[in-house]
CSV table of C-alpha atoms in Angstrom, one decimal:
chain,number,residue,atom,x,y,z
A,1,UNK,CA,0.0,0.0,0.0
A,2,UNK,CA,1.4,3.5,-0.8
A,3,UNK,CA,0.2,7.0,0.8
A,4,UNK,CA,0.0,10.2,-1.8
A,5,UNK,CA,-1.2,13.3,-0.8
A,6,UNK,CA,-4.8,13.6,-0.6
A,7,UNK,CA,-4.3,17.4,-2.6
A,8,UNK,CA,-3.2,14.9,-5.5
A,9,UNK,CA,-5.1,14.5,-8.4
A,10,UNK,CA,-7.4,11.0,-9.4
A,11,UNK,CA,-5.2,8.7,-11.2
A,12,UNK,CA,-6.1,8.9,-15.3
A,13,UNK,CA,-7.5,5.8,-17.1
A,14,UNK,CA,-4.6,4.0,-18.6
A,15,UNK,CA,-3.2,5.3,-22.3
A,16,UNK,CA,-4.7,8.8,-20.9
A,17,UNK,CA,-2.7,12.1,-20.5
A,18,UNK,CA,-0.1,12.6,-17.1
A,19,UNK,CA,-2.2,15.0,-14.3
A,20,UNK,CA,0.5,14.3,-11.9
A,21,UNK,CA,-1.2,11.7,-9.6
A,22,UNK,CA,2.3,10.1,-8.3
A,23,UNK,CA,0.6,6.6,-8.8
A,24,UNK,CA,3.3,5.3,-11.4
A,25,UNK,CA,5.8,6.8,-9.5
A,26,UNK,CA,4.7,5.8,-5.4
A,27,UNK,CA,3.9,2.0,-6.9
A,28,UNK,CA,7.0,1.3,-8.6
A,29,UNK,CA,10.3,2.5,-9.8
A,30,UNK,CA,10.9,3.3,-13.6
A,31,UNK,CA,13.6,1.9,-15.4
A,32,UNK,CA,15.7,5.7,-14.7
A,33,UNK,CA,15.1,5.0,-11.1
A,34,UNK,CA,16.5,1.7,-11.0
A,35,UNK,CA,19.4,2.7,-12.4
A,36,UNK,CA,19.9,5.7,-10.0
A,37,UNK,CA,18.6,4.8,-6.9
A,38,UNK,CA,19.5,1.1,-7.1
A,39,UNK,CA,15.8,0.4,-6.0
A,40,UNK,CA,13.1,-2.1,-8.2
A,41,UNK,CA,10.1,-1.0,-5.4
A,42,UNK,CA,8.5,2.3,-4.9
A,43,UNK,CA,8.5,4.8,-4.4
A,44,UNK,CA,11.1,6.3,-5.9
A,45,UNK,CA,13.1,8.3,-4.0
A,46,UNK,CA,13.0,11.2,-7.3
A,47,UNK,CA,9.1,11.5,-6.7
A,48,UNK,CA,8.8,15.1,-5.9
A,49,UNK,CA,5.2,17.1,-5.0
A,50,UNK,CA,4.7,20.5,-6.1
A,51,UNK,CA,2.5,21.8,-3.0
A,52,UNK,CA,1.8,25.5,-5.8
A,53,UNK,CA,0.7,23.2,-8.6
A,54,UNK,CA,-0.7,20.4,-6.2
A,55,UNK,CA,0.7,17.4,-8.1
A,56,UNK,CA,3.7,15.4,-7.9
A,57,UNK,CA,6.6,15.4,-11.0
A,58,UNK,CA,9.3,13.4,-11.6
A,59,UNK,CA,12.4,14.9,-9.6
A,60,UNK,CA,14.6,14.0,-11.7
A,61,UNK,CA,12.9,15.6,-15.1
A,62,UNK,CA,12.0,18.9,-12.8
A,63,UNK,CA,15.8,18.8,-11.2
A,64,UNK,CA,18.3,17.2,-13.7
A,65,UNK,CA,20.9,18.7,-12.5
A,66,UNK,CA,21.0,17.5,-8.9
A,67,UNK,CA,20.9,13.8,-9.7
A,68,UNK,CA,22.2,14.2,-12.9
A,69,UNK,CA,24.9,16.7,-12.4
A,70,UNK,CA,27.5,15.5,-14.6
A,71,UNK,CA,25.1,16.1,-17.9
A,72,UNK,CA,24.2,20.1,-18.6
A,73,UNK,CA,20.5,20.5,-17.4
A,74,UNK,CA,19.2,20.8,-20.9
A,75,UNK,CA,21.0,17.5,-22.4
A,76,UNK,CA,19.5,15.9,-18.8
A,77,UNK,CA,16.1,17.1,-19.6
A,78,UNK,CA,15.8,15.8,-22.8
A,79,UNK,CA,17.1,12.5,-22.1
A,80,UNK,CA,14.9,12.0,-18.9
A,81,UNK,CA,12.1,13.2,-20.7
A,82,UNK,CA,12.7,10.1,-23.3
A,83,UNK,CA,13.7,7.8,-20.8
A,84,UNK,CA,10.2,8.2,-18.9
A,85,UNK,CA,8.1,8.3,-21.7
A,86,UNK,CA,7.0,11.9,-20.6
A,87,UNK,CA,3.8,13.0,-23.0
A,88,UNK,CA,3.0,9.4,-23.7
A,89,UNK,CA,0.3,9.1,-21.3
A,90,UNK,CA,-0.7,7.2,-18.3
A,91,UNK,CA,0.8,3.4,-17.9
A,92,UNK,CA,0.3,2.8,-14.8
A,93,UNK,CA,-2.2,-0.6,-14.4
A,94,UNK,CA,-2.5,0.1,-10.5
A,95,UNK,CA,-6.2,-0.6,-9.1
A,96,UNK,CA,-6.4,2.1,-6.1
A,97,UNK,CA,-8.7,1.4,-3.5
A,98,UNK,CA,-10.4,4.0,-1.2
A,99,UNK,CA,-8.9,3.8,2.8
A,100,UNK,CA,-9.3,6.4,5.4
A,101,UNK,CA,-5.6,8.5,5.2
A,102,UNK,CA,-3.7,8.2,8.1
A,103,UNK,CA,-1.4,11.0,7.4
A,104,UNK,CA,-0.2,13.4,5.0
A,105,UNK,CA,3.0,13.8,6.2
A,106,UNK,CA,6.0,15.1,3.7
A,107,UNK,CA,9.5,16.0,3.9
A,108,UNK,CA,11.1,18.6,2.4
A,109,UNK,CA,14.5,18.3,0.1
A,110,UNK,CA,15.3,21.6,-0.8
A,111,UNK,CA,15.0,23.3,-4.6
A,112,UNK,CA,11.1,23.8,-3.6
A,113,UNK,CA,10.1,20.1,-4.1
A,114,UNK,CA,9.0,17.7,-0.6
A,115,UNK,CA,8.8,13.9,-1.0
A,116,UNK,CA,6.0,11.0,0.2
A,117,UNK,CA,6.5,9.8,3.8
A,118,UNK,CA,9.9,11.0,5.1
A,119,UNK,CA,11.5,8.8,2.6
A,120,UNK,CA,15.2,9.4,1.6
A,121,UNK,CA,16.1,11.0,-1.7
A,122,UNK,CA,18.7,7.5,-2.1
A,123,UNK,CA,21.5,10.3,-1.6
A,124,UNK,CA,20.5,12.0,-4.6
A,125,UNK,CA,22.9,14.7,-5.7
């Protein structure tokens, strides 16, 4: 089970456009993650919420240049943006079920972005 922030928006029927739910993301890590944070279970530690926007983005895409620091931001952008499949629409299969939210609870990690749960960034640059 997995806790997003309740300010989140409904997950989008599969093949439809990203609203920045954090399903994907919470539930398991993408192929990028693995590969940086070493981890196959979510979340990821690069799941980031954006409290002004109310939705969560991939910290890695918003922030290339902190875990990606040896790339120049733009190069890292584009390449992340590929590598997640940005713009190609939901795939995340995940059935959510309705339960009563025990807590909210976020941490923050600097550049303006907070993570699910208190978990650590995987000592993200």
């Amino acid at each position: 089970m997995v806790s997003l922030d309740a300010r989140a928006p409904g997950k989008p029927d599969v093949g439809g456009p990203c609203n920045g739910c954090g399903v994907c993301c919470a539930v398991e890590t993408c192929p990028l993650g693995l590969l940086l944070f070493r981890r196959r279970k979510g979340p990821c530690p690069g799941l980031g919420w954006q409290s002004e926007y109310s939705r969560y983005v991939c910290g890695v895409l918003a922030d290339p240049k902190r875990f990606l620091g040896w790339l120049p931001a733009s190069l890292g952008r584009a390449l992340v943006f590929r590598w997640i499949a940005a713009g190609k629409g939901c795939d995340s299969t995940a059935i959510l079920m309705d339960v009563e939210p025990s807590s909210t609870s976020t941490r923050a990690h600097g550049s303006g972005m907070t993570f699910p749960g208190g978990e650590s960034d995987g000592g993200a640059r």
